[in-house]
PDB file of C-alpha atoms in Angstrom:
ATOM      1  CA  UNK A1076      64.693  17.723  66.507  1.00 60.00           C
ATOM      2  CA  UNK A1077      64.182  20.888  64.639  1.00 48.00           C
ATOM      3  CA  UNK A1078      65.735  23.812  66.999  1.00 53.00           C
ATOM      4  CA  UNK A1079      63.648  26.748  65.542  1.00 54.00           C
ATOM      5  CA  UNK A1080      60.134  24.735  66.493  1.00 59.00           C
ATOM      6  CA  UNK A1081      61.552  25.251  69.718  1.00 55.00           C
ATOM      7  CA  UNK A1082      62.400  28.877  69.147  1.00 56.00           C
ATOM      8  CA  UNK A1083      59.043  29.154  67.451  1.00 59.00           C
ATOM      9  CA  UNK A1084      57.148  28.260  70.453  1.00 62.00           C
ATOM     10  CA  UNK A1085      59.027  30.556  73.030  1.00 60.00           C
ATOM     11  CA  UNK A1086      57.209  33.232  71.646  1.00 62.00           C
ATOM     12  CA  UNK A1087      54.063  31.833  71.827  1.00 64.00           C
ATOM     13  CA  UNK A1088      54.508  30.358  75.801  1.00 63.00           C
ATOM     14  CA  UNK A1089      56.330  33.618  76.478  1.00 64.00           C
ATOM     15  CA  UNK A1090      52.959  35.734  75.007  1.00 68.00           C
ATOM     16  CA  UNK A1091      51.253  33.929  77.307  1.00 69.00           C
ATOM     17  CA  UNK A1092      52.877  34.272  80.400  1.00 66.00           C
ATOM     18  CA  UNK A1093      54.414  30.507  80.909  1.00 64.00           C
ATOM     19  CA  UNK A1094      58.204  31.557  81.546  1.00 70.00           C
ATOM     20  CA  UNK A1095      58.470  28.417  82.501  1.00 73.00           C
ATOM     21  CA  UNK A1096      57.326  26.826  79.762  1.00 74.00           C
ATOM     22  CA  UNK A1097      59.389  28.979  77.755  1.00 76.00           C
ATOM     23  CA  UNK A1098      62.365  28.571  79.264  1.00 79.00           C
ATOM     24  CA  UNK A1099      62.190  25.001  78.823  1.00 81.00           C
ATOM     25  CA  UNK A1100      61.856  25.502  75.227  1.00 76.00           C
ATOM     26  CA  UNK A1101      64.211  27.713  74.704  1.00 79.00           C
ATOM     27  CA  UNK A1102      67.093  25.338  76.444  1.00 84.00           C
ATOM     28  CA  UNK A1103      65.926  22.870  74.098  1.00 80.00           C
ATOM     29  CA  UNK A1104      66.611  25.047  71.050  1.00 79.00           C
ATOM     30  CA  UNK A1105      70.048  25.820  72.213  1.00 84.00           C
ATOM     31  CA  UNK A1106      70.875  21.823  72.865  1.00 83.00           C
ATOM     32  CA  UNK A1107      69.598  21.162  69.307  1.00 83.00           C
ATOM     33  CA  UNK A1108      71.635  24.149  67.719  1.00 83.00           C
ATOM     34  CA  UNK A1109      73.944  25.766  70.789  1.00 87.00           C
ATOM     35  CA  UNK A1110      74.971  29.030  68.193  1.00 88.00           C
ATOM     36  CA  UNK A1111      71.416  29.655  67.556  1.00 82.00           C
ATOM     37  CA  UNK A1112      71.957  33.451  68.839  1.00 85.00           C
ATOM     38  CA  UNK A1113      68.369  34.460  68.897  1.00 83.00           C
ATOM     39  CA  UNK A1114      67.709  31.572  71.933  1.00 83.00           C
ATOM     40  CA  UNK A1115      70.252  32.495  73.512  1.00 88.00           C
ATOM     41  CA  UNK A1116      69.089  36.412  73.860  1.00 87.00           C
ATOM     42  CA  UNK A1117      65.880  35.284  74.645  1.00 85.00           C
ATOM     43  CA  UNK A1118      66.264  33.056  77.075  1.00 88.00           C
ATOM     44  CA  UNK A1119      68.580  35.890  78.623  1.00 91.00           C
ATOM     45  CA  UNK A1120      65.180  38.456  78.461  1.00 89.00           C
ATOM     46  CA  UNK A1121      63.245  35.720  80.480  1.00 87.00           C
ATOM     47  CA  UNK A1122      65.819  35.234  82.809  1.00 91.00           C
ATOM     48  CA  UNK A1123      65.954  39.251  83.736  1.00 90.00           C
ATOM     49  CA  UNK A1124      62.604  39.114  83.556  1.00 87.00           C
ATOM     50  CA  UNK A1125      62.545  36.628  86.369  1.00 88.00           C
ATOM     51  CA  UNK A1126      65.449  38.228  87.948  1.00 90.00           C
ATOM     52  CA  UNK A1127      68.034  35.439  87.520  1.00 92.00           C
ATOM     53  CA  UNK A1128      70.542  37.780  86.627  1.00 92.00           C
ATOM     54  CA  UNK A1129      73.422  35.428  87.001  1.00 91.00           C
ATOM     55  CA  UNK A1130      71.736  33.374  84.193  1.00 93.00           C
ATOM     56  CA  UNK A1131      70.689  36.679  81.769  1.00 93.00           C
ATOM     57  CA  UNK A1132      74.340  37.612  82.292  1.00 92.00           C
ATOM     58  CA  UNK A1133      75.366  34.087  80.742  1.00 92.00           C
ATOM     59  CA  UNK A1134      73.018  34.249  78.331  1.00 91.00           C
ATOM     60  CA  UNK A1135      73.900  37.477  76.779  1.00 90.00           C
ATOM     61  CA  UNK A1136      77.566  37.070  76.872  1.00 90.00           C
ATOM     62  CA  UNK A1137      77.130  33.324  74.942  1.00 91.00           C
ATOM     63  CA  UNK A1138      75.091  35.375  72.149  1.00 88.00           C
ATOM     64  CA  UNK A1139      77.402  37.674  72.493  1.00 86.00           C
ATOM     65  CA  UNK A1140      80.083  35.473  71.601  1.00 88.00           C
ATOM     66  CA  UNK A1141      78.113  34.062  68.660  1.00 88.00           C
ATOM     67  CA  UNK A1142      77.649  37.464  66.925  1.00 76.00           C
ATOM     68  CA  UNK A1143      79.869  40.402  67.389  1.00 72.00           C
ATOM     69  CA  UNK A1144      77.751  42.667  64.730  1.00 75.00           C
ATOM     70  CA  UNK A1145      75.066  42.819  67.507  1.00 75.00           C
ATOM     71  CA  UNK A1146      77.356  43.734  70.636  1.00 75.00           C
ATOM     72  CA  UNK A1147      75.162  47.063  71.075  1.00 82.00           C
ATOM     73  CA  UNK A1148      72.477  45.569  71.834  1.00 84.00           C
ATOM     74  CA  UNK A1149      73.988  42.599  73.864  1.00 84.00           C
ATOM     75  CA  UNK A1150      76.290  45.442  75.994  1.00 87.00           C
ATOM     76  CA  UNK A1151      72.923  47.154  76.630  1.00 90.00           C
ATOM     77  CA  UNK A1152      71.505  44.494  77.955  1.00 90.00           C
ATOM     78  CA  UNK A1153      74.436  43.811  79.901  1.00 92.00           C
ATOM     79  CA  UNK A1154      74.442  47.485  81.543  1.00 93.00           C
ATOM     80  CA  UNK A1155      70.711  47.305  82.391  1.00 92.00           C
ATOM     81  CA  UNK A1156      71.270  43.717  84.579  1.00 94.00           C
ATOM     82  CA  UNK A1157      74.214  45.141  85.768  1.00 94.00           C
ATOM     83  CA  UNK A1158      71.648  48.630  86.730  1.00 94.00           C
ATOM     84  CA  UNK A1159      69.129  46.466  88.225  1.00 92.00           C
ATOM     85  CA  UNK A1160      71.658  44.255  90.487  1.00 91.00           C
ATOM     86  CA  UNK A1161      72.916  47.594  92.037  1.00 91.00           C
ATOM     87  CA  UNK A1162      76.145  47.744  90.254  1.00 93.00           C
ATOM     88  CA  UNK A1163      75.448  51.134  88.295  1.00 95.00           C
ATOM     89  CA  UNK A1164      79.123  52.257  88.255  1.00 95.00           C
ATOM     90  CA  UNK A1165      79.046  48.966  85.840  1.00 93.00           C
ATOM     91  CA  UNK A1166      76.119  50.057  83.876  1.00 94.00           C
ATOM     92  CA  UNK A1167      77.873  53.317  83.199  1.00 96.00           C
ATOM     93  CA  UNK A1168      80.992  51.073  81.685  1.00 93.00           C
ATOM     94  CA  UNK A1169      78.372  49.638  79.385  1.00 91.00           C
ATOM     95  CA  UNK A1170      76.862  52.653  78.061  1.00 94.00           C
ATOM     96  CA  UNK A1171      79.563  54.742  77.882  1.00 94.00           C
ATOM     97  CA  UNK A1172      81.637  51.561  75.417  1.00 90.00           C
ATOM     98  CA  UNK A1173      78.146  51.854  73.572  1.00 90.00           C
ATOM     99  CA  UNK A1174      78.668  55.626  72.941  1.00 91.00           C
ATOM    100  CA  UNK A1175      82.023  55.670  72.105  1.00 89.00           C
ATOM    101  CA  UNK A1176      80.360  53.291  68.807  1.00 85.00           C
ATOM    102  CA  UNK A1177      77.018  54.365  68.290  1.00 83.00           C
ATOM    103  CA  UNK A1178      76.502  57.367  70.669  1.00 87.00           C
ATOM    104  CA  UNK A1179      72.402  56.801  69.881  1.00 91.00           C
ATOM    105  CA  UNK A1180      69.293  58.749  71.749  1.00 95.00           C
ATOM    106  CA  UNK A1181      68.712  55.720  73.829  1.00 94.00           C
ATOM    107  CA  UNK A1182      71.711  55.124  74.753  1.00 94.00           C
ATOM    108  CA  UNK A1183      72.233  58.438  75.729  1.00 96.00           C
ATOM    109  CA  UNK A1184      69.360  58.266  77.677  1.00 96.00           C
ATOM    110  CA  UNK A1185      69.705  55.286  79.445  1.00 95.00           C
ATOM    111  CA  UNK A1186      72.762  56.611  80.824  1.00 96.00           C
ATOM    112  CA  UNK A1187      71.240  59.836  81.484  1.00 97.00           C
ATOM    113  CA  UNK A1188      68.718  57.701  83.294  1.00 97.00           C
ATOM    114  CA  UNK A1189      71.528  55.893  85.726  1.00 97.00           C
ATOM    115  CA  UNK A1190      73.221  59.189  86.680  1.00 97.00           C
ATOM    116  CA  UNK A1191      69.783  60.353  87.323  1.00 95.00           C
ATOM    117  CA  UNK A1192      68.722  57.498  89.611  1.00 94.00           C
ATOM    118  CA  UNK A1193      71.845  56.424  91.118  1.00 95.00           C
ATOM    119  CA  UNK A1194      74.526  59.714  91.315  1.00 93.00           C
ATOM    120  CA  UNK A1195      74.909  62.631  94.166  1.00 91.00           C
ATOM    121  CA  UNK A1196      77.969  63.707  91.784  1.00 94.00           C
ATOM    122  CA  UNK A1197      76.834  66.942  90.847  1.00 95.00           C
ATOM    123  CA  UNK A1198      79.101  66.470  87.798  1.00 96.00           C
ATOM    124  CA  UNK A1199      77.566  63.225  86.502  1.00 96.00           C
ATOM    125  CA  UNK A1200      73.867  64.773  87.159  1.00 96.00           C
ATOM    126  CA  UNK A1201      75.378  67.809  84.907  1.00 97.00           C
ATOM    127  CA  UNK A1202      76.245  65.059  82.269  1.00 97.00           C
ATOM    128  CA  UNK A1203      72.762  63.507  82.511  1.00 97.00           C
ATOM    129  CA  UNK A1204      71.083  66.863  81.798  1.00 97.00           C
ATOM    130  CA  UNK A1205      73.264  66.881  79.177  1.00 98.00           C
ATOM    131  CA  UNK A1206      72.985  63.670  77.137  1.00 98.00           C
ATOM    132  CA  UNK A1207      68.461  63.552  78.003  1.00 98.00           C
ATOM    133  CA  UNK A1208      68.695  67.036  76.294  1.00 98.00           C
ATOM    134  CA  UNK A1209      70.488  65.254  73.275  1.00 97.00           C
ATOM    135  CA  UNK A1210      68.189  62.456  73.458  1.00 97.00           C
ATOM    136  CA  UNK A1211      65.328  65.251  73.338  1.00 98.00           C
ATOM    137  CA  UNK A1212      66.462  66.710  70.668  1.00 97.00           C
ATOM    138  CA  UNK A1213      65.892  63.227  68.530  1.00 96.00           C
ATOM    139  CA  UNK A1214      63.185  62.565  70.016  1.00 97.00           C
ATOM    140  CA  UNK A1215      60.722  65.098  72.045  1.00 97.00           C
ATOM    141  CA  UNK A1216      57.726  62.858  72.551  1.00 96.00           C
ATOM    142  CA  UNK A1217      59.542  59.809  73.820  1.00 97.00           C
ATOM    143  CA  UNK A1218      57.654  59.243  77.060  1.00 96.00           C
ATOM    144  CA  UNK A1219      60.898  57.657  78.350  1.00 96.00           C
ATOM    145  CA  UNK A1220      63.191  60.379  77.894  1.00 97.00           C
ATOM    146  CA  UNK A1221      60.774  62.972  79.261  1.00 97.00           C
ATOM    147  CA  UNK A1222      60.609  60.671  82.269  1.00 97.00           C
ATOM    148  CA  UNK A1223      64.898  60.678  82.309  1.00 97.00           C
ATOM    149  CA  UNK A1224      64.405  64.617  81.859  1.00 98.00           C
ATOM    150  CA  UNK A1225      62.173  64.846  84.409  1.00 97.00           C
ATOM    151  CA  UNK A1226      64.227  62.813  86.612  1.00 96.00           C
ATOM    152  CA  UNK A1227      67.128  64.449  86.327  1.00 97.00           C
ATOM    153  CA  UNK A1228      65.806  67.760  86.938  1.00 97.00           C
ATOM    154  CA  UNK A1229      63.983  66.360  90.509  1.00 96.00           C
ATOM    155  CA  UNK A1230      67.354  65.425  91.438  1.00 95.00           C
ATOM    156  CA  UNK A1231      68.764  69.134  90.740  1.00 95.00           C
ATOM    157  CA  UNK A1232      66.249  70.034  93.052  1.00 95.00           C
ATOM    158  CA  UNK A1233      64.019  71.986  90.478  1.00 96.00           C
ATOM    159  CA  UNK A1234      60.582  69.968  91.426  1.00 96.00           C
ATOM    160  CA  UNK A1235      58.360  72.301  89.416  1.00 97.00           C
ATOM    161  CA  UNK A1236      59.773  71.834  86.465  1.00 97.00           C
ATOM    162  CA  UNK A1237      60.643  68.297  86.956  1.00 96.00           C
ATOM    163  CA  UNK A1238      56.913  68.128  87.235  1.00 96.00           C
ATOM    164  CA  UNK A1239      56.153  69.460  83.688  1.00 97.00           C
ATOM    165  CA  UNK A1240      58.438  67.138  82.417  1.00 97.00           C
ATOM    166  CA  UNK A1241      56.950  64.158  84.738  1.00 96.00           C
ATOM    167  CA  UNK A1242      53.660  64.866  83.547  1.00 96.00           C
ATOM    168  CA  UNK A1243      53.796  64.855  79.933  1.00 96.00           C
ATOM    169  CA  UNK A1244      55.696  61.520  80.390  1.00 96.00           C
ATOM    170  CA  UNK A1245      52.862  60.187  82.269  1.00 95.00           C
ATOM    171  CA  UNK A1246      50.396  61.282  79.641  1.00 95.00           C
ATOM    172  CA  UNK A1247      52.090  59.643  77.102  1.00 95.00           C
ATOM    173  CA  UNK A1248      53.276  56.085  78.825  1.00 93.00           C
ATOM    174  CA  UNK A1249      49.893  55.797  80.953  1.00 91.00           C
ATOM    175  CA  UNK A1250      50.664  52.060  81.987  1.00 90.00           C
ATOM    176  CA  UNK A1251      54.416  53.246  83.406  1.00 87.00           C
ATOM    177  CA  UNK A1252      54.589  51.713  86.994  1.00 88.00           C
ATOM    178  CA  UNK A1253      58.018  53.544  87.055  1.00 86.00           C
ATOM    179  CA  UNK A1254      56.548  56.733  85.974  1.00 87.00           C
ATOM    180  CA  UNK A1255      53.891  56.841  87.888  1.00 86.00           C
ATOM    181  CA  UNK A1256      55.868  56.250  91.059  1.00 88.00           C
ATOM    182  CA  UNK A1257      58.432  59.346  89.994  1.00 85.00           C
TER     183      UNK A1257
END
């Protein structure tokens, strides 16, 4: 009857591998103690991790509900299901109400990263360029952002340099299915 035992054990099912498992737990938490926030964004990340994006979505708006001071992170979360179910116009809503708040590296990569994957807009490839450079300039050895860079300059059409960038984004995140494949 104590929700954070619950809670408590998510993380060790989810370490494992038992989604399942976990997600069983982590309904149980929320029936003991429904504005226990924490479940409720973690049983979101198992759901997207699953690809029930119609339950991450609920998930992440009910913590969202339960704790405005983290409504970066929960918009964020929102934008990248919105990404992954093909609604990217969405996803650049997201980010963009992030910026406007906290206009932070990942953020600005992230969007970068949509433009990038999703735009022929010449403009909005121009404005990823843009906001990966910022990122960059935080951050030059984030693996992630040198993918974004890379990314974004492939779509330009400048393969040689997107290469450079490619690379050293490679060397850095080894194990990154999605780098490898750009």
């Amino acid at each position: 009857k104590f929700s954070y035992s619950y809670f408590n054990l998510w993380n060790i099912y989810y370490k494992k591998g038992y989604s399942g498992t976990a997600i069983s737990c982590y309904k149980k938490a929320i029936s003991l103690n429904p504005r226990l926030r924490d479940a409720h964004r973690n049983l979101g990340i198992i759901y997207e991790d699953v690809r029930q994006f119609d339950k991450a979505i609920a998930c992440y708006s009910a913590a969202l509900s339960l704790d405005d001071n983290s409504a970066e992170e929960y918009h964020a979360r929102l934008a990248g299901v919105a990404y992954k179910r093909g609604r990217w116009r969405l996803a650049v809503l997201l980010y963009r109400r992030i910026m406007s708040k906290n206009p932070s590296a990942e953020t600005k990569n992230n969007l970068a990263y949509v433009y990038a994957d999703c735009s022929t807009n010449l403009e909005e490839l121009n404005e990823a360029q843009k906001l990966v450079d910022e990122a960059l300039q935080s951050e030059p050895d984030n693996g992630y952002f040198l993918d974004t860079k890379g990314w974004v300059l492939y779509r330009h059409g400048k393969h040689a340099e997107a290469e450079k960038y490619l690379e050293r984004a490679h060397n850095i995140l080894t194990n990154s299915e999605e780098i490898h494949r750009h």
